[in-house]
Short mmCIF file of C-alpha atoms in Angstrom, two decimals:
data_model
loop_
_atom_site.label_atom_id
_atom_site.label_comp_id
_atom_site.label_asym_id
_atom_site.label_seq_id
_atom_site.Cartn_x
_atom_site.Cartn_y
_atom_site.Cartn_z
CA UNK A 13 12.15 11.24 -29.53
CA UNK A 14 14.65 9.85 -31.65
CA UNK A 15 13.80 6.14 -31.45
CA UNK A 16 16.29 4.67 -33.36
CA UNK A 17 19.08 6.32 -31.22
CA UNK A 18 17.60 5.81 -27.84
CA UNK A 19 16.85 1.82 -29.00
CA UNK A 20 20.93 1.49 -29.99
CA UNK A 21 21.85 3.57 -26.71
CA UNK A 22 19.69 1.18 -24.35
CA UNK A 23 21.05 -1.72 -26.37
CA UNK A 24 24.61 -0.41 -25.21
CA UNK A 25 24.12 -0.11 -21.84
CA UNK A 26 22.50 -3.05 -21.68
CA UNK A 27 25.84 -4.98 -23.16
CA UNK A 28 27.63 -2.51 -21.48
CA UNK A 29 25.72 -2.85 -17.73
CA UNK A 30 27.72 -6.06 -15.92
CA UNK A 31 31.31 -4.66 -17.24
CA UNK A 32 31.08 -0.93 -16.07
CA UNK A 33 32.96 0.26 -13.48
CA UNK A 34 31.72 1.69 -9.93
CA UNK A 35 30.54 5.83 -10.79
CA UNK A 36 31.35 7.86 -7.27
CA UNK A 37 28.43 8.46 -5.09
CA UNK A 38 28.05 12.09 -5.84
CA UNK A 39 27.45 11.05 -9.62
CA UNK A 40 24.66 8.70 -8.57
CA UNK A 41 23.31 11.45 -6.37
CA UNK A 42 23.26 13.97 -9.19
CA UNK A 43 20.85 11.39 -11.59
CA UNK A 44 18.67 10.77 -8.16
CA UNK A 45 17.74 14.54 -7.80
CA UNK A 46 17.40 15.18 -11.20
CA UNK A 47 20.51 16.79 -12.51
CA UNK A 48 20.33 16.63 -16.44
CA UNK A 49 24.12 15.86 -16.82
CA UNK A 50 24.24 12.98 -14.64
CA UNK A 51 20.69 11.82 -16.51
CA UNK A 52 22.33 11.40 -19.98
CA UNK A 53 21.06 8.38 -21.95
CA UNK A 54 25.20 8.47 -22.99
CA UNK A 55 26.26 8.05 -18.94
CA UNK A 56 27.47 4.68 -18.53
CA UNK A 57 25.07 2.61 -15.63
CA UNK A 58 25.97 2.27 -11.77
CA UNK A 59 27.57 -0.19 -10.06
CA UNK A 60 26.72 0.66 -6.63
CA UNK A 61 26.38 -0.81 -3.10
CA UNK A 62 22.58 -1.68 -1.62
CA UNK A 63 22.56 2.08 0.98
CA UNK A 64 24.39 4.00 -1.21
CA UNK A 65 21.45 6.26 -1.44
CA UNK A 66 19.25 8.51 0.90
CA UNK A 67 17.56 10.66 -1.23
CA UNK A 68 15.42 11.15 -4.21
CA UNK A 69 15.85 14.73 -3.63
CA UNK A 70 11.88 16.85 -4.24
CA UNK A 71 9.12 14.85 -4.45
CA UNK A 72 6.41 15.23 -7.27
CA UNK A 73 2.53 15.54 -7.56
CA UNK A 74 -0.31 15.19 -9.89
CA UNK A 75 -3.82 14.36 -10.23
CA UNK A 76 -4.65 10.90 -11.51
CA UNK A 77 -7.84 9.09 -11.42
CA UNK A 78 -9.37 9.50 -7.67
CA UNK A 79 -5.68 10.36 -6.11
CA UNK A 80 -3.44 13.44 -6.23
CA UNK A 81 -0.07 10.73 -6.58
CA UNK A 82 3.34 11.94 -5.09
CA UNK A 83 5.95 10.13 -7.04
CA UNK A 84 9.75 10.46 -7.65
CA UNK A 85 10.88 10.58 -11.43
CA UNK A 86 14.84 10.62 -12.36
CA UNK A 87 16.72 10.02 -15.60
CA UNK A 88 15.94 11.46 -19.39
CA UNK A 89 12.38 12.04 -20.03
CA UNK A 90 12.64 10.48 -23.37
CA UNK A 91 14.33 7.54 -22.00
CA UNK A 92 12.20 3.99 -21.72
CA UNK A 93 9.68 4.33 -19.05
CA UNK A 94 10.19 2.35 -15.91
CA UNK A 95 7.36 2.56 -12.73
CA UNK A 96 8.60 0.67 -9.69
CA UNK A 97 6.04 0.08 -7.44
CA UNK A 98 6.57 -0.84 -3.43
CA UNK A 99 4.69 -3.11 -1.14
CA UNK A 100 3.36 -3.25 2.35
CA UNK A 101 4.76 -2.18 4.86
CA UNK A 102 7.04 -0.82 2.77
CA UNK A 103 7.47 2.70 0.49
CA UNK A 104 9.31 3.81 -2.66
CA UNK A 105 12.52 3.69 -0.89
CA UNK A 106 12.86 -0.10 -1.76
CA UNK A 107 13.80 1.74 -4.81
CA UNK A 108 16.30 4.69 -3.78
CA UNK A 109 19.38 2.58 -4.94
CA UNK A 110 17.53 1.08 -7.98
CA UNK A 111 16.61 4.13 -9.24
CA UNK A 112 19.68 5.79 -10.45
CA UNK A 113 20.99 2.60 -11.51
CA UNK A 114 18.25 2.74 -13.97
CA UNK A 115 18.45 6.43 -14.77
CA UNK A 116 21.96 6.24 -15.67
CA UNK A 117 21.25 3.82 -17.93
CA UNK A 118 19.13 5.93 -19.84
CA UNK A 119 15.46 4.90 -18.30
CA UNK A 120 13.03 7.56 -17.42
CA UNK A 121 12.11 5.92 -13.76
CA UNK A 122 8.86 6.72 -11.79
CA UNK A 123 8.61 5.56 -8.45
CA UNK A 124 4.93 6.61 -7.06
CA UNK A 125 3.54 6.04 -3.96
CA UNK A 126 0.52 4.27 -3.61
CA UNK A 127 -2.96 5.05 -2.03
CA UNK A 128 -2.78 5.42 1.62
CA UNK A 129 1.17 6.20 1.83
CA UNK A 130 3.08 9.48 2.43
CA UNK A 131 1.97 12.30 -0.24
CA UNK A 132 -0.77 10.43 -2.09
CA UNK A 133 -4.06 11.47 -1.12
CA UNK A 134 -7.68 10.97 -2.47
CA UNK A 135 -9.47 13.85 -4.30
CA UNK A 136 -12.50 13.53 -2.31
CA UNK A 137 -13.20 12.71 1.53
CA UNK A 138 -16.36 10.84 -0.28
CA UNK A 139 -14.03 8.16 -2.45
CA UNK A 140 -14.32 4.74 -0.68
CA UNK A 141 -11.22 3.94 1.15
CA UNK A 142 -10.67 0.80 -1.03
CA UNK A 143 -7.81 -1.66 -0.50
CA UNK A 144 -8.33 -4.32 -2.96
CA UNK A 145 -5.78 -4.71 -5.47
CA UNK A 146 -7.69 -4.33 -8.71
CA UNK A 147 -8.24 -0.46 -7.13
CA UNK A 148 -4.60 -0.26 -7.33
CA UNK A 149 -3.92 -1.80 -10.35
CA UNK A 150 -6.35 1.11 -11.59
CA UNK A 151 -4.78 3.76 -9.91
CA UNK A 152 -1.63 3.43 -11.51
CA UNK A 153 -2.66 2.92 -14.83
CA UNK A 154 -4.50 6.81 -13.98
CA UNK A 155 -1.29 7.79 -13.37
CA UNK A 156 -0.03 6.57 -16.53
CA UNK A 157 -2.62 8.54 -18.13
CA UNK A 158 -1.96 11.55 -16.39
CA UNK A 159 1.59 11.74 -17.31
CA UNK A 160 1.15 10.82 -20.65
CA UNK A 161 2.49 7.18 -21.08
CA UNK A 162 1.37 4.67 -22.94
CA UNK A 163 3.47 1.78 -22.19
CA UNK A 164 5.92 0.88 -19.35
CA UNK A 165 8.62 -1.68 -18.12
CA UNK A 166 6.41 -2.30 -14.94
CA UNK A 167 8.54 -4.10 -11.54
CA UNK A 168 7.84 -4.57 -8.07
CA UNK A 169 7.65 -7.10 -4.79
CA UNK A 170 4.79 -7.66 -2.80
CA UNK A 171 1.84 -5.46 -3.44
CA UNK A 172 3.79 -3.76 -6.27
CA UNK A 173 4.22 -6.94 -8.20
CA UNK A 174 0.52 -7.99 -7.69
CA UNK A 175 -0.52 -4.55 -9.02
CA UNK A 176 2.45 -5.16 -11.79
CA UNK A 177 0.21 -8.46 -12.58
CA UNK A 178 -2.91 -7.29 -12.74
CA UNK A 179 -1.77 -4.41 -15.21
CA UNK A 180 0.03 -7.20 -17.48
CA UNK A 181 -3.20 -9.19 -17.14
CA UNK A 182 -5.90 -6.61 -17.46
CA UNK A 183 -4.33 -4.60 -20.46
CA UNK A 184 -0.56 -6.02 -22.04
CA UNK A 185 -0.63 -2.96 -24.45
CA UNK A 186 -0.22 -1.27 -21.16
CA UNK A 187 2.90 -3.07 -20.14
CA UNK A 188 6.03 -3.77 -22.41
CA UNK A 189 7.86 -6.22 -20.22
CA UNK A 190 7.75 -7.09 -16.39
CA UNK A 191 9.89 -8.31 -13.43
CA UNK A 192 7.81 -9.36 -10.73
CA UNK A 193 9.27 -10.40 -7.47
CA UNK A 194 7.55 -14.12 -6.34
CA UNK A 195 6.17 -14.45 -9.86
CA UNK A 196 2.55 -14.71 -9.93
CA UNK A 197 0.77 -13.24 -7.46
CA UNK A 198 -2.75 -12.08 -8.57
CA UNK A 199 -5.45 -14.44 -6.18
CA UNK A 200 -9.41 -13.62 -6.03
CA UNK A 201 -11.76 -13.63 -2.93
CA UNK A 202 -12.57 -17.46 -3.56
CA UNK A 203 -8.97 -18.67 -3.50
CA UNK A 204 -8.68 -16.45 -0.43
CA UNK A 205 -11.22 -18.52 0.98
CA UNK A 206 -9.64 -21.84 0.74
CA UNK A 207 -7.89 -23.00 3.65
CA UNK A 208 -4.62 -23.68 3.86
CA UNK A 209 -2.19 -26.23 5.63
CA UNK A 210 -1.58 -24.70 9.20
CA UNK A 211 2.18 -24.34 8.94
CA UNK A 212 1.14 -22.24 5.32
CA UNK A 213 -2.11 -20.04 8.14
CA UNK A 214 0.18 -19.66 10.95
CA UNK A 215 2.99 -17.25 8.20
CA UNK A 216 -0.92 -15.21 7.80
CA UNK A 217 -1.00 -14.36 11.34
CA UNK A 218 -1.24 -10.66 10.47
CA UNK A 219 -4.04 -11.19 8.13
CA UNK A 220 -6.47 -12.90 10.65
CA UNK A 221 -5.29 -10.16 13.63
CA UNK A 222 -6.66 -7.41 10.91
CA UNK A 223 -9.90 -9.50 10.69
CA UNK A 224 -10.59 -8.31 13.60
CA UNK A 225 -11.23 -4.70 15.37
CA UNK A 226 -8.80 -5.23 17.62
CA UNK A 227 -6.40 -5.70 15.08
CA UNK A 228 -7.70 -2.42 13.29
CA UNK A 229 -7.22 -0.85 16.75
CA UNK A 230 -3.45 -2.28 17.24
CA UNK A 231 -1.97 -1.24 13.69
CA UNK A 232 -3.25 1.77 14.04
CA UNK A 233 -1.74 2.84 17.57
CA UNK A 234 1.46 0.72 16.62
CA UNK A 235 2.01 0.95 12.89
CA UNK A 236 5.73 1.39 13.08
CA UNK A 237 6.63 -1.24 15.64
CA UNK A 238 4.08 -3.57 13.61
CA UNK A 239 6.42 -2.40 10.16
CA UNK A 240 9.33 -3.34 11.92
CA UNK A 241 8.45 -6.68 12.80
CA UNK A 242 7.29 -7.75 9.34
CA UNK A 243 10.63 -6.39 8.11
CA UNK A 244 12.43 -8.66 10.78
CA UNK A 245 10.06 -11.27 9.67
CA UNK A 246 10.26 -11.22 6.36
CA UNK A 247 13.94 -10.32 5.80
CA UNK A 248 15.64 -11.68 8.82
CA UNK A 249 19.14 -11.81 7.20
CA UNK A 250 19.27 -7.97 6.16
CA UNK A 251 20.44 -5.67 9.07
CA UNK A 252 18.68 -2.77 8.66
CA UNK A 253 19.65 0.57 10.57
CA UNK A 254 17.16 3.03 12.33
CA UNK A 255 17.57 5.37 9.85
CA UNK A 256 16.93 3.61 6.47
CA UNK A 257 12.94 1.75 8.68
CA UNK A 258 12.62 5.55 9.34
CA UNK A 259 12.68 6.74 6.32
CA UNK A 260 10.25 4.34 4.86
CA UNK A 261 8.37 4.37 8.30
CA UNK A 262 7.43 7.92 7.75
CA UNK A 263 4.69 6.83 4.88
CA UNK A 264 2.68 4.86 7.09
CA UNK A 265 1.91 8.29 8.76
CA UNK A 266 -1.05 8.76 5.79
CA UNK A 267 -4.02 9.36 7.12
CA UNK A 268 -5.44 6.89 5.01
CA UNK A 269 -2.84 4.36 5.47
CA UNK A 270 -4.69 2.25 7.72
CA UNK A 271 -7.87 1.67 6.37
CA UNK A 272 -6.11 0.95 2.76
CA UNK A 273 -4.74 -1.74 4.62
CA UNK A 274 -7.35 -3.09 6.83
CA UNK A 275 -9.59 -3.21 3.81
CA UNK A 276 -7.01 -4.67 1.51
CA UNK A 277 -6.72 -8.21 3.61
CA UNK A 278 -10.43 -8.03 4.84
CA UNK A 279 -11.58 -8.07 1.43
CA UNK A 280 -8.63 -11.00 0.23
CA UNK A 281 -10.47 -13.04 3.44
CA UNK A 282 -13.75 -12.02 1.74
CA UNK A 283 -14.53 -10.39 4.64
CA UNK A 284 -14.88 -6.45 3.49
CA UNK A 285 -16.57 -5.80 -0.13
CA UNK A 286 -15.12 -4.29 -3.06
CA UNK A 287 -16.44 -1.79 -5.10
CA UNK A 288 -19.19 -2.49 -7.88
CA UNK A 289 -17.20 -0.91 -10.59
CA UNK A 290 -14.11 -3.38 -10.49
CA UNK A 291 -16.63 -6.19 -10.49
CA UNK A 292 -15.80 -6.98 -13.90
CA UNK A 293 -12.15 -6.98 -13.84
CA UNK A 294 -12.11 -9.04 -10.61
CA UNK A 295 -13.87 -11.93 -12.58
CA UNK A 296 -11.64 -11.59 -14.91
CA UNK A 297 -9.06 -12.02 -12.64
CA UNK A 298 -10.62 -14.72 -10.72
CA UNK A 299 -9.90 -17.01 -13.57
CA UNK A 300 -5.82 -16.66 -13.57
CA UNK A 301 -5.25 -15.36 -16.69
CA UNK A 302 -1.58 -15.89 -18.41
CA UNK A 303 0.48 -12.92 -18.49
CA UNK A 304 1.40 -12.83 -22.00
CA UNK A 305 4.40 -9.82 -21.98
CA UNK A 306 8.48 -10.86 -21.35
CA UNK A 307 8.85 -11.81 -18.09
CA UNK A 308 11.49 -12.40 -15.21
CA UNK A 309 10.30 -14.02 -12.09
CA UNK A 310 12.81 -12.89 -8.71
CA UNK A 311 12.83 -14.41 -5.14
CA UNK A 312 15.37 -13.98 -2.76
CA UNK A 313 16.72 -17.20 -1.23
CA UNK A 314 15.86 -16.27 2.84
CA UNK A 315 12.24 -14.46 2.09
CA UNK A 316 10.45 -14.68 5.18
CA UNK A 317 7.43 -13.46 3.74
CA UNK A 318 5.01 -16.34 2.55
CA UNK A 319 5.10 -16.67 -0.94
CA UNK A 320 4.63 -18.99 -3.54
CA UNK A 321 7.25 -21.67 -5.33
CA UNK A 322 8.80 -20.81 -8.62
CA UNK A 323 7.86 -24.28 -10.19
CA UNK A 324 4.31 -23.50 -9.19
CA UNK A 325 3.94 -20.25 -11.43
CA UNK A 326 5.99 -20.85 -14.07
CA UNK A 327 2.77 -21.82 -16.52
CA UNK A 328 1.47 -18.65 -15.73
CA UNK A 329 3.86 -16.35 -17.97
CA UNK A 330 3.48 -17.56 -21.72
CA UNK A 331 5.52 -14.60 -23.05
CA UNK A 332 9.40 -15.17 -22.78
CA UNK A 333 10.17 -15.71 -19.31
CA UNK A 334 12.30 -16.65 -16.43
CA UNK A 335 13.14 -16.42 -12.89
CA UNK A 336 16.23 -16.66 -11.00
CA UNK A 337 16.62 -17.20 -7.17
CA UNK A 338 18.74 -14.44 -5.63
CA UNK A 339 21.43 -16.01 -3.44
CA UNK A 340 23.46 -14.25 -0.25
CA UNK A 341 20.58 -13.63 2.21
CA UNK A 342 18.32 -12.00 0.35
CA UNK A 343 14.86 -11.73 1.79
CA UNK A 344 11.23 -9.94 0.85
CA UNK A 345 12.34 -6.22 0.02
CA UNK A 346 14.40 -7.51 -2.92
CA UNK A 347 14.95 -4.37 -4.73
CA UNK A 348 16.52 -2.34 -1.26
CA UNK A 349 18.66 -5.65 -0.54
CA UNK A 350 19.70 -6.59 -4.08
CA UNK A 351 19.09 -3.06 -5.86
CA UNK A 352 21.71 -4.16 -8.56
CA UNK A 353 20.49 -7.38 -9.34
CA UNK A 354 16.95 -5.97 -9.66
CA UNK A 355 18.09 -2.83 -11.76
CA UNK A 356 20.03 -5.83 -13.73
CA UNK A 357 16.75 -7.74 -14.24
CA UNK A 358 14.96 -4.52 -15.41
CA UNK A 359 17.84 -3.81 -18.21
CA UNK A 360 17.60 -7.59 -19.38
CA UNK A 361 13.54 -7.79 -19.54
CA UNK A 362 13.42 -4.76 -21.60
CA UNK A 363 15.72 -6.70 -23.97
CA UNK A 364 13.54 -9.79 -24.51
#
């Protein structure tokens, strides 16, 4: 790779990003699927519409750490390295608008999937079904292995972010910058402990129904009604169609889904146990470390979803750093309601 040329292309599209003009639908299409035209570091970046996108055309696959990862990848493979990583109940099509914004810009994007959702599956039937978020954090630094990259821009919302945190924290030579929707989420099994007004309990509701076996019982029979209601929940202003929750919906179908997620809030209640081997790194994690890479900090201005102050996490990012409060309605899934202003957040990190 040329890296003086890609740096001064970036650096252009980055200047260039908030003046461009709309490109048609078919071109953003063409860099979603994989076309090498449309994937040009020299195309100028999108300016597209949040559901301007459906597709990101065939799917990919590889073996990383305990998980054979499906994961979409657009834009020039020598381009800057982007992962954008989804939450619960949620899938990589928070990203399917985001994406090619990115790609035509000249970012190589990867979008994977994480355990226990559509086409990533474990290796083994004998690998502990393991929720807790240091397990993810590890899986997609595997996968970062497996295809070969050393460093990334790393963004996400809800358990993408977290595992976006965690990464940042555990290893920055891992990550070169970060935006991280509701700043600074990593928590340990003590300060899940600690109770909490009831107002701040009763937005947890989920959590304490999955305590239970019933609640095991009723995600598991109703996992798409109970998607759709956190959606409602936590984005109440974005009207979302039956086909866009479908979409998405069709990941929960994993056969692992539901004991990823059972496990993952069990073991934030301390009520499920982790695994030995990320003992180490959840101490380390248990103390709140700084996140020391660039920084910006997202939150949409009707999120539903509980989540944390921006005052209240500012001290945690000592690298250059800041947040902005997305205005309009926006609610949890920022990157599928505000895919611009995310892809826009992306371009500017990578430029601190």
């Amino acid at each position: 790779m040329d890296t003086i040329n890609t740096s001064e292309q970036i650096n252009l599209h980055r200047r260039r990003f908030f003046c461009t003009a709309a490109m048609t639908i078919a071109a953003a299409q063409l860099v979603i699927s994989g076309s090498a035209e449309a994937q040009s570091a020299t195309t100028e970046p999108a300016s597209l519409p949040a559901g301007t996108n459906n597709s990101f055309g065939p799917l990919k696959q590889i073996d990383a750490g305990v998980l054979n990862v499906g994961y979409a990848e657009a834009g020039p493979a020598n381009g800057p390295v982007v992962i954008l990583l989804h939450g619960w109940p949620y899938d990589i099509y928070s990203f399917v608008d985001v994406t090619p914004l990115l790609a035509s810009a000249g970012y190589h994007v990867i979008v994977p999937y994480l355990r226990g959702y559509r086409t990533t599956r474990f290796l083994s039937s004998e690998t502990v079904r393991n929720g807790q978020p240091s397990a993810i954090a590890v899986d997609i630094v595997a996968l970062m292995d497996a295809l070969k990259i050393e460093k990334a821009i790393l963004a996400g919302f809800d358990w993408g972010a977290r595992t976006a945190n965690i990464i940042a924290a555990r290893g920055p030579e891992r990550c070169k910058a970060m935006v991280s929707v509701s700043g600074y989420l990593i928590g340990s099994q003590e300060a899940g402990k600690m109770p909490l007004p009831p107002k701040a309990e009763l937005q947890w509701w989920y959590q304490f129904y999955f305590a239970t076996e019933r609640g095991r019982a009723g995600y598991d029979k109703y996992r798409r009604d109970f998607a759709k209601l956190i959606w409602q929940l936590a984005s109440p202003k974005w009207d979302v169609d039956d086909a866009t929750f479908d979409r998405s919906a069709a990941a929960f179908d994993n056969p692992d889904h539901v004991s990823i997620v059972i496990h993952n809030y069990r073991w934030r209640l301390g009520l499920a146990e982790g695994e030995p081997k990320y003992d180490d790194l959840e101490k380390r994690l248990a103390a709140a470390p700084v996140i020391t890479v660039p920084t910006i900090t997202l939150e949409g201005d009707a999120n539903g979803a509980p989540h944390p102050e921006p005052s209240s996490y500012a001290k945690m990012f000592s690298g250059k750093y800041s947040h902005r409060t997305i205005k309009g309605g926006i609610g949890h899934n920022l990157p599928q309601e505000a895919p611009q202003t995310f892809a826009e957040a992306v371009i500017e990190v990578d430029g601190y």
